[in-house]
Amino acid sequence: MSIDYPEKFVAELDGKYEGWVLEELVSEKEIRTRVKELGREITNHYKDKTPILIAVLNGSFIFIADLIREMDIECEVDFIKLSSYMNETKSSGTVRLVKDISANITDRDVIVIEDIVDSGLTIKFLKNRMEGSGPTSVAFVTLLHKEEVSKIDFDLDYVGFKIPNKFVVGYGLDLDQKYRKLPAIYTVKESDQNGRS
Ligand code: IMP
């Protein structure tokens, strides 16, 4: 059965988010175009190298699947899982390593693939974790960056889209494990009365 998602107000959220709505922020087409561009830029930068892509679970699984197919170089893939959100729209303030990488990244070119950089806590944790293993280089790719609120003292190498400080879902990103399969990026917002904004 196919699900027909309209462009706006694709869903009204239930449970504790009753009456909230989703509104499209980055379209499926914009994502496809930008992922292609990122794939091309990474390919040019890593020509003749075999980098290892480390995707941050769970949110970046769709992004890495699309990105790797836009890259025209040999590369390896591994995954790391961290937790800083406690099933809410706010960070818990600490990062916990839930699943570490299994690959040896010493003397390797590492590319960390993030879905979103919000406060920057997670990416700082990742930088320390990666650099602690003596790689040749570490680069950071994020599909989304909440630039206004992130507090990082290093540059992100590849950013898909800078977005405002709003909670977003879709294209791998979730709210309480829901909405990951939406094809675009949507803000989650409180609607006015009658459930419509
Ligand atoms: P940070 O440590 O605050 O930068 O948050 C990074 C992680 O929090 C991301 O990898 C996401 O898993 C989650 N996160 C942050 N902002 C959002 C959002 O707007 N929607 C869904 N998940 C988010």
PDB file of C-alpha atoms and ligand atoms in Angstrom:
ATOM      1  CA  MET A   1       0.000   0.000   0.000  1.00  0.00           C
ATOM      2  CA  SER A   2       1.512   3.368  -0.912  1.00  0.00           C
ATOM      3  CA  ILE A   3       1.232   6.355   1.400  1.00  0.00           C
ATOM      4  CA  ASP A   4       0.401   9.657  -0.234  1.00  0.00           C
ATOM      5  CA  TYR A   5       2.126  12.469   1.657  1.00  0.00           C
ATOM      6  CA  PRO A   6       0.865  15.954   0.831  1.00  0.00           C
ATOM      7  CA  GLU A   7       3.541  18.659   0.840  1.00  0.00           C
ATOM      8  CA  LYS A   8       2.279  20.431   3.912  1.00  0.00           C
ATOM      9  CA  PHE A   9       0.683  19.274   7.116  1.00  0.00           C
ATOM     10  CA  VAL A  10       1.449  15.675   6.318  1.00  0.00           C
ATOM     11  CA  ALA A  11       0.409  14.457   9.691  1.00  0.00           C
ATOM     12  CA  GLU A  12      -1.087  15.515  12.903  1.00  0.00           C
ATOM     13  CA  LEU A  13       0.855  14.134  15.787  1.00  0.00           C
ATOM     14  CA  ASP A  14      -0.852  12.096  18.407  1.00  0.00           C
ATOM     15  CA  GLY A  15      -0.283  11.313  22.070  1.00  0.00           C
ATOM     16  CA  LYS A  16       1.602  13.984  23.957  1.00  0.00           C
ATOM     17  CA  TYR A  17       2.065  16.010  20.744  1.00  0.00           C
ATOM     18  CA  GLU A  18      -1.635  16.048  19.952  1.00  0.00           C
ATOM     19  CA  GLY A  19      -2.594  19.000  17.775  1.00  0.00           C
ATOM     20  CA  TRP A  20       0.986  19.592  16.585  1.00  0.00           C
ATOM     21  CA  VAL A  21       1.625  19.515  12.852  1.00  0.00           C
ATOM     22  CA  LEU A  22       4.446  18.816  10.444  1.00  0.00           C
ATOM     23  CA  GLU A  23       5.391  21.423   7.877  1.00  0.00           C
ATOM     24  CA  GLU A  24       7.835  20.899   5.017  1.00  0.00           C
ATOM     25  CA  LEU A  25      11.171  22.700   5.465  1.00  0.00           C
ATOM     26  CA  VAL A  26      13.451  20.998   2.893  1.00  0.00           C
ATOM     27  CA  SER A  27      11.837  19.214  -0.039  1.00  0.00           C
ATOM     28  CA  GLU A  28      12.683  15.776  -1.360  1.00  0.00           C
ATOM     29  CA  LYS A  29      14.019  17.379  -4.562  1.00  0.00           C
ATOM     30  CA  GLU A  30      16.242  19.821  -2.670  1.00  0.00           C
ATOM     31  CA  ILE A  31      17.660  16.956  -0.621  1.00  0.00           C
ATOM     32  CA  ARG A  32      18.360  14.864  -3.740  1.00  0.00           C
ATOM     33  CA  THR A  33      20.144  17.753  -5.476  1.00  0.00           C
ATOM     34  CA  ARG A  34      22.253  18.631  -2.430  1.00  0.00           C
ATOM     35  CA  VAL A  35      23.204  15.010  -1.699  1.00  0.00           C
ATOM     36  CA  LYS A  36      24.423  14.692  -5.299  1.00  0.00           C
ATOM     37  CA  GLU A  37      26.535  17.857  -4.869  1.00  0.00           C
ATOM     38  CA  LEU A  38      27.999  16.597  -1.592  1.00  0.00           C
ATOM     39  CA  GLY A  39      28.811  13.250  -3.203  1.00  0.00           C
ATOM     40  CA  ARG A  40      30.638  15.029  -6.005  1.00  0.00           C
ATOM     41  CA  GLU A  41      32.608  17.289  -3.622  1.00  0.00           C
ATOM     42  CA  ILE A  42      33.646  14.356  -1.425  1.00  0.00           C
ATOM     43  CA  THR A  43      34.625  12.327  -4.496  1.00  0.00           C
ATOM     44  CA  ASN A  44      36.854  15.159  -5.732  1.00  0.00           C
ATOM     45  CA  HIS A  45      38.485  15.594  -2.353  1.00  0.00           C
ATOM     46  CA  TYR A  46      39.185  11.888  -1.739  1.00  0.00           C
ATOM     47  CA  LYS A  47      40.202  10.889  -5.278  1.00  0.00           C
ATOM     48  CA  ASP A  48      42.703   7.976  -5.112  1.00  0.00           C
ATOM     49  CA  LYS A  49      41.944   7.394  -1.404  1.00  0.00           C
ATOM     50  CA  THR A  50      39.748   4.838   0.330  1.00  0.00           C
ATOM     51  CA  PRO A  51      38.101   6.687   3.214  1.00  0.00           C
ATOM     52  CA  ILE A  52      36.033   5.018   5.890  1.00  0.00           C
ATOM     53  CA  LEU A  53      32.605   6.545   6.379  1.00  0.00           C
ATOM     54  CA  ILE A  54      31.359   6.405   9.972  1.00  0.00           C
ATOM     55  CA  ALA A  55      27.615   6.975  10.076  1.00  0.00           C
ATOM     56  CA  VAL A  56      25.968   8.043  13.312  1.00  0.00           C
ATOM     57  CA  LEU A  57      22.965   5.867  14.131  1.00  0.00           C
ATOM     58  CA  ASN A  58      20.083   5.997  13.939  1.00  0.00           C
ATOM     59  CA  GLY A  59      19.331   9.302  12.231  1.00  0.00           C
ATOM     60  CA  SER A  60      21.884   9.196   9.394  1.00  0.00           C
ATOM     61  CA  PHE A  61      21.053   5.774   7.934  1.00  0.00           C
ATOM     62  CA  ILE A  62      19.038   7.152   5.012  1.00  0.00           C
ATOM     63  CA  PHE A  63      21.474  10.001   4.346  1.00  0.00           C
ATOM     64  CA  ILE A  64      24.519   7.702   4.181  1.00  0.00           C
ATOM     65  CA  ALA A  65      22.686   5.227   1.954  1.00  0.00           C
ATOM     66  CA  ASP A  66      21.961   7.991  -0.564  1.00  0.00           C
ATOM     67  CA  LEU A  67      25.307   9.778  -0.160  1.00  0.00           C
ATOM     68  CA  ILE A  68      27.487   6.715  -0.698  1.00  0.00           C
ATOM     69  CA  ARG A  69      25.719   6.027  -3.987  1.00  0.00           C
ATOM     70  CA  GLU A  70      26.586   9.548  -5.165  1.00  0.00           C
ATOM     71  CA  MET A  71      30.291   9.001  -4.425  1.00  0.00           C
ATOM     72  CA  ASP A  72      32.468   7.703  -7.199  1.00  0.00           C
ATOM     73  CA  ILE A  73      35.344   6.331  -5.082  1.00  0.00           C
ATOM     74  CA  GLU A  74      36.052   3.174  -3.122  1.00  0.00           C
ATOM     75  CA  CYS A  75      35.086   3.550   0.525  1.00  0.00           C
ATOM     76  CA  GLU A  76      34.276   1.499   3.586  1.00  0.00           C
ATOM     77  CA  VAL A  77      31.393   1.974   6.002  1.00  0.00           C
ATOM     78  CA  ASP A  78      31.023   1.566   9.748  1.00  0.00           C
ATOM     79  CA  PHE A  79      28.486   2.738  12.311  1.00  0.00           C
ATOM     80  CA  ILE A  80      28.516   4.318  15.748  1.00  0.00           C
ATOM     81  CA  LYS A  81      25.538   4.866  18.003  1.00  0.00           C
ATOM     82  CA  LEU A  82      25.329   7.624  20.566  1.00  0.00           C
ATOM     83  CA  SER A  83      22.562   8.914  22.705  1.00  0.00           C
ATOM     84  CA  SER A  84      21.954  12.449  23.873  1.00  0.00           C
ATOM     85  CA  TYR A  85      18.205  12.738  23.387  1.00  0.00           C
ATOM     86  CA  MET A  86      15.887  11.001  25.806  1.00  0.00           C
ATOM     87  CA  ASN A  87      12.945  10.576  23.447  1.00  0.00           C
ATOM     88  CA  GLU A  88      12.151  14.268  23.712  1.00  0.00           C
ATOM     89  CA  THR A  89      12.757  17.309  21.576  1.00  0.00           C
ATOM     90  CA  LYS A  90      15.452  18.557  23.961  1.00  0.00           C
ATOM     91  CA  SER A  91      18.965  17.243  24.553  1.00  0.00           C
ATOM     92  CA  SER A  92      19.745  15.495  27.825  1.00  0.00           C
ATOM     93  CA  GLY A  93      23.003  17.450  27.896  1.00  0.00           C
ATOM     94  CA  THR A  94      25.304  14.435  28.000  1.00  0.00           C
ATOM     95  CA  VAL A  95      26.415  12.051  25.277  1.00  0.00           C
ATOM     96  CA  ARG A  96      26.541   8.308  25.869  1.00  0.00           C
ATOM     97  CA  LEU A  97      28.310   5.797  23.616  1.00  0.00           C
ATOM     98  CA  VAL A  98      25.732   3.085  22.898  1.00  0.00           C
ATOM     99  CA  LYS A  99      27.630   1.223  20.147  1.00  0.00           C
ATOM    100  CA  ASP A 100      31.226   1.906  19.158  1.00  0.00           C
ATOM    101  CA  ILE A 101      32.742   1.393  15.704  1.00  0.00           C
ATOM    102  CA  SER A 102      34.238  -2.013  14.959  1.00  0.00           C
ATOM    103  CA  ALA A 103      36.784  -0.909  12.322  1.00  0.00           C
ATOM    104  CA  ASN A 104      40.355   0.064  13.124  1.00  0.00           C
ATOM    105  CA  ILE A 105      40.658   3.678  11.993  1.00  0.00           C
ATOM    106  CA  THR A 106      44.331   4.217  12.808  1.00  0.00           C
ATOM    107  CA  ASP A 107      46.070   5.746   9.754  1.00  0.00           C
ATOM    108  CA  ARG A 108      42.754   5.925   7.896  1.00  0.00           C
ATOM    109  CA  ASP A 109      40.917   8.844   6.309  1.00  0.00           C
ATOM    110  CA  VAL A 110      37.725   9.034   8.354  1.00  0.00           C
ATOM    111  CA  ILE A 111      34.541  10.793   7.248  1.00  0.00           C
ATOM    112  CA  VAL A 112      31.904  11.124   9.987  1.00  0.00           C
ATOM    113  CA  ILE A 113      28.357  11.268   8.626  1.00  0.00           C
ATOM    114  CA  GLU A 114      25.825  13.033  10.863  1.00  0.00           C
ATOM    115  CA  ASP A 115      22.155  13.698  10.246  1.00  0.00           C
ATOM    116  CA  ILE A 116      22.021  16.935  12.207  1.00  0.00           C
ATOM    117  CA  VAL A 117      24.233  19.125  14.365  1.00  0.00           C
ATOM    118  CA  ASP A 118      22.137  20.847  17.007  1.00  0.00           C
ATOM    119  CA  SER A 119      23.964  21.838  20.228  1.00  0.00           C
ATOM    120  CA  GLY A 120      27.175  20.346  18.834  1.00  0.00           C
ATOM    121  CA  LEU A 121      27.694  18.071  21.856  1.00  0.00           C
ATOM    122  CA  THR A 122      27.500  14.878  19.816  1.00  0.00           C
ATOM    123  CA  ILE A 123      29.894  16.028  17.102  1.00  0.00           C
ATOM    124  CA  LYS A 124      32.419  17.185  19.745  1.00  0.00           C
ATOM    125  CA  PHE A 125      32.211  13.747  21.352  1.00  0.00           C
ATOM    126  CA  LEU A 126      32.728  12.145  17.919  1.00  0.00           C
ATOM    127  CA  LYS A 127      35.746  14.326  17.169  1.00  0.00           C
ATOM    128  CA  ASN A 128      37.429  13.236  20.422  1.00  0.00           C
ATOM    129  CA  ARG A 129      36.535   9.587  19.848  1.00  0.00           C
ATOM    130  CA  MET A 130      37.922   9.582  16.289  1.00  0.00           C
ATOM    131  CA  GLU A 131      41.051  11.613  16.974  1.00  0.00           C
ATOM    132  CA  GLY A 132      41.857   9.366  19.926  1.00  0.00           C
ATOM    133  CA  SER A 133      42.428   6.473  17.514  1.00  0.00           C
ATOM    134  CA  GLY A 134      45.123   8.154  15.421  1.00  0.00           C
ATOM    135  CA  PRO A 135      43.463   8.487  12.003  1.00  0.00           C
ATOM    136  CA  THR A 136      45.256  10.165   9.082  1.00  0.00           C
ATOM    137  CA  SER A 137      42.403  12.666   8.784  1.00  0.00           C
ATOM    138  CA  VAL A 138      38.888  13.248  10.103  1.00  0.00           C
ATOM    139  CA  ALA A 139      36.204  15.172   8.203  1.00  0.00           C
ATOM    140  CA  PHE A 140      32.641  15.901   9.248  1.00  0.00           C
ATOM    141  CA  VAL A 141      29.596  15.783   7.008  1.00  0.00           C
ATOM    142  CA  THR A 142      26.185  16.770   8.294  1.00  0.00           C
ATOM    143  CA  LEU A 143      22.971  16.958   6.349  1.00  0.00           C
ATOM    144  CA  LEU A 144      21.549  19.670   8.624  1.00  0.00           C
ATOM    145  CA  HIS A 145      23.149  22.280  10.851  1.00  0.00           C
ATOM    146  CA  LYS A 146      21.315  24.436  13.387  1.00  0.00           C
ATOM    147  CA  GLU A 147      24.040  27.037  13.120  1.00  0.00           C
ATOM    148  CA  GLU A 148      22.409  29.569  15.467  1.00  0.00           C
ATOM    149  CA  VAL A 149      22.542  27.209  18.424  1.00  0.00           C
ATOM    150  CA  SER A 150      25.512  24.919  17.840  1.00  0.00           C
ATOM    151  CA  LYS A 151      28.582  25.627  19.932  1.00  0.00           C
ATOM    152  CA  ILE A 152      31.540  24.084  18.153  1.00  0.00           C
ATOM    153  CA  ASP A 153      35.048  25.456  17.880  1.00  0.00           C
ATOM    154  CA  PHE A 154      35.961  23.671  14.629  1.00  0.00           C
ATOM    155  CA  ASP A 155      34.626  23.752  11.073  1.00  0.00           C
ATOM    156  CA  LEU A 156      32.188  21.239   9.656  1.00  0.00           C
ATOM    157  CA  ASP A 157      33.643  20.158   6.309  1.00  0.00           C
ATOM    158  CA  TYR A 158      30.395  19.494   4.427  1.00  0.00           C
ATOM    159  CA  VAL A 159      26.981  20.873   5.399  1.00  0.00           C
ATOM    160  CA  GLY A 160      23.851  20.000   3.454  1.00  0.00           C
ATOM    161  CA  PHE A 161      21.530  22.713   4.765  1.00  0.00           C
ATOM    162  CA  LYS A 162      21.725  25.345   7.485  1.00  0.00           C
ATOM    163  CA  ILE A 163      18.354  25.331   9.219  1.00  0.00           C
ATOM    164  CA  PRO A 164      16.690  27.444  11.918  1.00  0.00           C
ATOM    165  CA  ASN A 165      16.514  26.304  15.527  1.00  0.00           C
ATOM    166  CA  LYS A 166      13.434  24.132  15.125  1.00  0.00           C
ATOM    167  CA  PHE A 167      12.875  20.457  15.822  1.00  0.00           C
ATOM    168  CA  VAL A 168      12.723  18.547  12.531  1.00  0.00           C
ATOM    169  CA  VAL A 169      11.779  15.046  11.402  1.00  0.00           C
ATOM    170  CA  GLY A 170      11.928  12.981   8.231  1.00  0.00           C
ATOM    171  CA  TYR A 171      14.654  11.560   5.961  1.00  0.00           C
ATOM    172  CA  GLY A 172      15.930   9.458   8.877  1.00  0.00           C
ATOM    173  CA  LEU A 173      15.230  11.911  11.701  1.00  0.00           C
ATOM    174  CA  ASP A 174      12.627  10.954  14.261  1.00  0.00           C
ATOM    175  CA  LEU A 175      10.405  12.144  17.027  1.00  0.00           C
ATOM    176  CA  ASP A 176       9.959   9.317  19.533  1.00  0.00           C
ATOM    177  CA  GLN A 177      11.065   6.880  16.773  1.00  0.00           C
ATOM    178  CA  LYS A 178       8.367   8.093  14.378  1.00  0.00           C
ATOM    179  CA  TYR A 179       8.472   9.910  11.012  1.00  0.00           C
ATOM    180  CA  ARG A 180      11.927   8.629   9.917  1.00  0.00           C
ATOM    181  CA  LYS A 181      10.498   7.381   6.620  1.00  0.00           C
ATOM    182  CA  LEU A 182       9.125  10.740   5.483  1.00  0.00           C
ATOM    183  CA  PRO A 183      10.878  11.660   2.205  1.00  0.00           C
ATOM    184  CA  ALA A 184      11.564  15.324   3.060  1.00  0.00           C
ATOM    185  CA  ILE A 185      12.486  17.310   6.175  1.00  0.00           C
ATOM    186  CA  TYR A 186       9.603  18.710   8.212  1.00  0.00           C
ATOM    187  CA  THR A 187       9.438  21.031  11.194  1.00  0.00           C
ATOM    188  CA  VAL A 188       7.275  19.899  14.076  1.00  0.00           C
ATOM    189  CA  LYS A 189       5.225  22.755  15.341  1.00  0.00           C
ATOM    190  CA  GLU A 190       2.423  23.533  17.661  1.00  0.00           C
ATOM    191  CA  SER A 191      -0.634  24.591  15.694  1.00  0.00           C
ATOM    192  CA  ASP A 192      -3.185  27.129  16.795  1.00  0.00           C
ATOM    193  CA  GLN A 193      -6.651  25.980  17.868  1.00  0.00           C
ATOM    194  CA  ASN A 194      -8.491  23.414  15.713  1.00  0.00           C
ATOM    195  CA  GLY A 195      -5.258  21.607  14.970  1.00  0.00           C
ATOM    196  CA  ARG A 196      -4.404  23.784  11.950  1.00  0.00           C
ATOM    197  CA  SER A 197      -1.712  26.455  11.811  1.00  0.00           C
TER     198      SER A 197
HETATM  199  P1  IMP B   1      23.487  17.622  19.389  1.00  0.00           P
HETATM  200  O1  IMP B   1      24.407  16.783  20.238  1.00  0.00           O
HETATM  201  O2  IMP B   1      22.641  18.557  20.239  1.00  0.00           O
HETATM  202  O3  IMP B   1      24.210  18.362  18.293  1.00  0.00           O
HETATM  203  O4  IMP B   1      22.433  16.667  18.745  1.00  0.00           O
HETATM  204  C1  IMP B   1      22.782  15.687  17.860  1.00  0.00           C
HETATM  205  C2  IMP B   1      21.759  14.570  17.791  1.00  0.00           C
HETATM  206  O5  IMP B   1      20.514  14.907  18.377  1.00  0.00           O
HETATM  207  C3  IMP B   1      21.486  14.247  16.348  1.00  0.00           C
HETATM  208  O6  IMP B   1      22.363  13.274  15.873  1.00  0.00           O
HETATM  209  C4  IMP B   1      20.048  13.778  16.399  1.00  0.00           C
HETATM  210  O7  IMP B   1      19.995  12.403  16.668  1.00  0.00           O
HETATM  211  C5  IMP B   1      19.417  14.528  17.567  1.00  0.00           C
HETATM  212  N1  IMP B   1      18.692  15.752  17.125  1.00  0.00           N
HETATM  213  C6  IMP B   1      19.099  17.035  17.287  1.00  0.00           C
HETATM  214  N2  IMP B   1      18.214  17.889  16.755  1.00  0.00           N
HETATM  215  C7  IMP B   1      17.222  17.126  16.229  1.00  0.00           C
HETATM  216  C8  IMP B   1      16.012  17.436  15.512  1.00  0.00           C
HETATM  217  O8  IMP B   1      15.654  18.588  15.230  1.00  0.00           O
HETATM  218  N3  IMP B   1      15.281  16.357  15.124  1.00  0.00           N
HETATM  219  C9  IMP B   1      15.618  15.072  15.382  1.00  0.00           C
HETATM  220  N4  IMP B   1      16.729  14.746  16.052  1.00  0.00           N
HETATM  221  C10 IMP B   1      17.534  15.766  16.463  1.00  0.00           C
END
